[in-house]
Short mmCIF file of C-alpha atoms in Angstrom, two decimals:
data_model
loop_
_atom_site.label_atom_id
_atom_site.label_comp_id
_atom_site.label_asym_id
_atom_site.label_seq_id
_atom_site.Cartn_x
_atom_site.Cartn_y
_atom_site.Cartn_z
CA MET C 1 91.38 2.28 36.98
CA SER C 2 89.57 4.74 39.25
CA ARG C 3 86.40 6.48 38.16
CA ARG C 4 88.11 9.89 38.09
CA SER C 5 91.03 8.66 35.99
CA GLY C 6 88.52 7.08 33.60
CA ILE C 7 86.74 10.43 33.24
CA LEU C 8 90.06 12.18 32.59
CA GLU C 9 91.01 9.67 29.88
CA PHE C 10 87.60 10.14 28.26
CA ALA C 11 87.99 13.94 28.28
CA VAL C 12 91.53 13.84 26.89
CA LEU C 13 90.50 11.55 24.04
CA GLY C 14 87.53 13.80 23.28
CA LEU C 15 89.63 16.96 23.15
CA LEU C 16 92.30 15.34 20.99
CA ARG C 17 89.62 14.15 18.60
CA GLU C 18 89.06 17.83 17.84
CA ALA C 19 92.76 18.59 17.21
CA PRO C 20 96.25 17.48 18.29
CA MET C 21 97.56 19.39 21.33
CA HIS C 22 100.54 19.50 23.63
CA GLY C 23 100.22 19.01 27.37
CA TYR C 24 99.85 22.67 28.29
CA GLU C 25 97.06 23.17 25.76
CA LEU C 26 95.28 20.08 27.04
CA ARG C 27 95.51 21.21 30.65
CA LYS C 28 94.20 24.65 29.72
CA ARG C 29 91.24 23.20 27.82
CA LEU C 30 90.43 20.80 30.65
CA ASN C 31 90.49 23.69 33.13
CA THR C 32 88.47 26.16 31.06
CA SER C 33 86.12 24.04 28.95
CA LEU C 34 85.53 21.24 31.46
CA GLY C 35 85.15 22.79 34.89
CA ILE C 36 85.24 19.42 36.65
CA PHE C 37 89.02 19.45 36.10
CA ARG C 38 89.73 22.85 37.64
CA ALA C 39 91.83 21.43 40.46
CA PHE C 40 94.10 18.90 38.78
CA SER C 41 97.81 19.13 38.02
CA TYR C 42 100.36 18.08 35.44
CA GLY C 43 101.19 15.26 37.84
CA THR C 44 97.73 13.88 37.07
CA LEU C 45 97.63 14.63 33.34
CA TYR C 46 100.96 13.24 32.19
CA PRO C 47 100.55 9.72 33.67
CA CYS C 48 97.18 9.66 31.92
CA LEU C 49 98.78 10.66 28.60
CA LYS C 50 101.50 8.02 29.02
CA THR C 51 98.84 5.37 29.64
CA LEU C 52 96.91 6.37 26.52
CA VAL C 53 100.11 6.25 24.46
CA ALA C 54 100.95 2.81 25.86
CA ASN C 55 97.46 1.59 24.92
CA GLY C 56 98.00 2.75 21.34
CA TRP C 57 95.27 5.40 21.51
CA LEU C 58 97.67 8.36 21.23
CA ILE C 59 100.99 8.99 19.56
CA GLU C 60 103.63 11.54 20.54
CA GLU C 61 105.03 13.91 17.91
CA PRO C 62 107.55 16.77 18.07
CA GLY C 63 105.57 19.99 18.12
CA SER C 64 108.08 22.75 17.36
CA ALA C 65 108.85 24.33 14.00
CA PRO C 66 112.45 23.75 12.77
CA GLU C 67 113.65 27.20 13.86
CA ASP C 68 112.07 26.73 17.26
CA ALA C 69 113.73 23.31 17.58
CA LEU C 70 117.14 24.92 16.91
CA ALA C 71 116.50 27.59 19.53
CA ALA C 72 115.38 24.92 21.98
CA SER C 73 118.57 22.91 21.43
CA LEU C 74 120.77 25.98 21.93
CA SER C 75 118.97 26.92 25.12
CA GLY C 76 118.91 23.38 26.44
CA ARG C 77 115.11 23.24 26.51
CA ARG C 78 113.22 20.28 25.12
CA ALA C 79 110.73 20.78 22.30
CA LYS C 80 107.10 20.37 23.34
CA ILE C 81 105.49 17.03 22.56
CA VAL C 82 102.21 17.09 20.66
CA TYR C 83 99.70 14.32 21.32
CA ARG C 84 97.65 13.04 18.39
CA LEU C 85 94.71 10.62 18.43
CA THR C 86 95.28 7.37 16.55
CA THR C 87 92.67 5.49 14.55
CA GLU C 88 92.39 3.02 17.44
CA GLY C 89 92.01 5.92 19.85
CA LYS C 90 89.19 7.41 17.81
CA GLU C 91 87.42 4.05 17.70
CA HIS C 92 87.85 3.66 21.46
CA PHE C 93 86.46 7.14 22.12
CA GLU C 94 83.45 6.45 19.91
CA GLU C 95 82.84 3.27 21.87
CA LEU C 96 82.96 5.27 25.12
CA LEU C 97 80.55 7.82 23.64
CA SER C 98 77.99 5.08 23.01
CA HIS C 99 78.02 4.00 26.68
CA THR C 100 74.86 4.96 28.56
CA GLY C 101 75.17 3.02 31.82
CA PRO C 102 74.69 4.41 35.34
CA ASP C 103 78.23 5.82 35.49
CA SER C 104 77.32 8.31 32.76
CA TRP C 105 74.59 9.74 34.98
CA GLU C 106 76.82 10.59 37.94
CA ASP C 107 77.85 14.17 38.64
CA GLU C 108 81.41 14.32 37.29
CA HIS C 109 80.97 11.79 34.50
CA PHE C 110 77.76 13.43 33.30
CA ALA C 111 79.52 16.81 33.07
CA ALA C 112 82.25 15.27 30.91
CA ARG C 113 79.70 13.41 28.76
CA PHE C 114 77.63 16.55 28.27
CA ALA C 115 80.70 18.50 27.15
CA PHE C 116 80.99 16.12 24.19
CA PHE C 117 77.30 15.87 23.31
CA GLY C 118 78.10 17.58 20.01
CA GLN C 119 79.95 14.40 19.02
CA THR C 120 77.31 12.03 20.44
CA GLU C 121 74.43 10.34 18.60
CA ARG C 122 70.99 11.73 19.36
CA GLU C 123 69.59 8.48 20.78
CA VAL C 124 72.58 8.16 23.10
CA ARG C 125 72.14 11.76 24.26
CA MET C 126 68.53 11.00 25.06
CA ARG C 127 69.38 7.95 27.14
CA VAL C 128 72.06 9.82 29.08
CA LEU C 129 69.77 12.81 29.74
CA GLU C 130 66.88 10.62 30.83
CA GLY C 131 69.16 8.55 33.05
CA ARG C 132 70.57 11.68 34.65
CA ARG C 133 67.08 13.04 35.25
CA SER C 134 65.98 9.77 36.85
CA ARG C 135 69.05 9.78 39.11
CA LEU C 136 68.39 13.37 40.24
CA GLU C 137 64.70 12.69 40.84
CA GLU C 138 65.71 9.80 43.13
CA ARG C 139 68.17 12.10 44.91
CA LEU C 140 65.53 14.80 45.29
CA GLU C 141 63.05 12.35 46.80
CA LYS C 142 65.63 11.24 49.37
CA MET C 143 66.53 14.84 50.21
CA ARG C 144 62.89 15.73 50.80
CA ALA C 145 62.34 12.68 52.98
CA SER C 146 65.46 13.47 55.00
CA LEU C 147 64.44 17.08 55.46
CA ALA C 148 60.97 16.06 56.62
CA ARG C 149 62.50 13.78 59.28
CA THR C 150 65.10 16.20 60.59
CA ARG C 151 63.49 19.62 60.08
CA GLU C 152 62.66 20.12 63.75
CA ARG C 153 66.24 19.34 64.85
CA LEU C 154 67.98 21.71 62.41
CA ASP C 155 68.97 25.30 63.13
CA ASP C 156 67.99 28.00 60.65
CA TYR C 157 71.29 28.03 58.77
CA THR C 158 71.52 24.27 58.34
CA LEU C 159 67.90 24.24 57.22
CA GLU C 160 68.62 26.96 54.68
CA LEU C 161 71.60 24.98 53.38
CA GLN C 162 69.38 21.92 52.94
CA ARG C 163 66.84 23.99 51.03
CA HIS C 164 69.57 25.45 48.83
CA GLY C 165 70.75 21.96 47.91
CA MET C 166 67.22 20.89 47.04
CA GLU C 167 66.66 23.97 44.91
CA SER C 168 69.88 23.26 42.99
CA VAL C 169 68.72 19.73 42.20
CA GLU C 170 65.24 20.94 41.25
CA ARG C 171 66.80 23.53 38.92
CA GLU C 172 68.88 20.90 37.16
CA VAL C 173 65.85 18.63 36.77
CA ARG C 174 63.98 21.51 35.07
CA TRP C 175 67.00 22.11 32.82
CA LEU C 176 67.12 18.42 31.89
CA ASN C 177 63.41 18.46 31.10
CA GLU C 178 64.01 21.32 28.67
CA LEU C 179 66.90 19.51 27.00
CA ILE C 180 64.94 16.27 26.68
CA GLU C 181 61.95 18.05 25.15
CA SER C 182 64.26 19.86 22.73
CA GLU C 183 65.87 16.56 21.68
CA ARG C 184 62.45 15.00 21.17
CA ALA C 185 61.27 17.97 19.12
CA GLY C 186 64.33 17.73 16.90
CA ARG C 187 63.83 14.00 16.41
CA ASP C 188 60.15 14.48 15.53
CA GLN C 189 61.09 17.23 13.10
CA ARG C 190 63.52 14.91 11.32
CA ARG C 191 60.92 12.16 11.09
CA SER C 192 58.19 14.45 9.77
CA GLY C 193 60.58 15.80 7.13
CA SER C 194 61.97 12.44 6.03
CA ASP C 195 59.91 12.59 2.81
CA ALA C 196 61.23 16.03 1.89
CA PRO C 197 64.89 15.62 0.78
CA ALA C 198 65.27 19.29 -0.09
CA ASP C 199 64.63 20.25 3.52
CA ARG C 200 67.07 17.84 5.13
CA ALA C 201 70.10 20.13 5.09
CA GLU C 202 68.18 22.87 6.84
CA GLN C 203 66.77 20.42 9.37
CA HIS C 204 70.30 19.24 10.11
CA LYS C 205 71.25 22.83 10.99
CA THR C 206 68.23 23.57 13.16
CA SER C 207 67.33 20.31 14.86
CA GLY C 208 70.91 19.30 15.40
CA GLU C 209 72.44 15.95 14.58
CA THR C 210 75.28 17.35 16.68
CA GLY C 211 73.28 19.30 19.22
CA GLY C 212 69.76 19.71 20.57
CA LEU C 213 70.01 22.65 22.95
CA PRO C 214 66.97 24.87 23.47
CA ARG C 215 67.21 28.00 21.34
CA ARG C 216 66.13 30.55 23.90
CA GLY C 217 68.07 33.58 24.98
CA GLY C 218 68.73 34.41 28.60
CA SER C 219 68.03 30.97 30.05
CA THR C 220 70.11 29.96 33.05
CA ARG C 221 71.50 26.47 32.92
CA PRO C 222 73.10 24.90 35.98
CA ASP C 223 76.64 23.57 35.90
CA PRO C 224 76.25 19.75 36.00
CA SER C 225 79.42 19.66 38.09
CA ASP C 226 78.00 22.02 40.73
CA ASP C 227 78.95 20.65 44.13
CA THR C 228 75.51 21.47 45.50
CA THR C 229 74.00 18.67 43.41
CA LYS C 230 76.09 16.03 45.09
#
């Protein structure tokens, strides 16, 4: 299985964990909610769905109401198939969510992982964020070294493009720093309030078992799938 098909399977399982959907709904969500899938087709999605069904992670169900099914039969059109996550599929997705290896730090996979951070344990989120930051810091160091070696041989436009790429990586590193600090602050808040049961519900809302984003208005966060970071 290729890396990209693995990312697609992960995203499909994650979306279907939220609610059953038919193929068109899935494709729309993948295009709009997960920008890394903007340029993929039904020819990519449906083989993926068939594979997930064959593995026992999804089941296919008829998706039309009875009156719609009658209209579909009279018109010769097939009723839409709805895909639903099975218990085994949910367990498999949760296993994938717990993975924090180097693949989860790469550009496309990180974007997909981040999209489902609301379903991810805090400690796992921290490891993924810190791994991503480490990977980008390594990339930034290499970019700076390369620019220092080749600066004199580059024309103004190529040099400006190199600087733009570096600035994009630097911006994402700053964004990751903010997220990591926010996660740490939420974790510390939970620990400090562990002896105050009455406050736990409110802490859950503010510090985020299902999310640790900074609560500041107007901040600009980079798209983890931005091509300039590659």
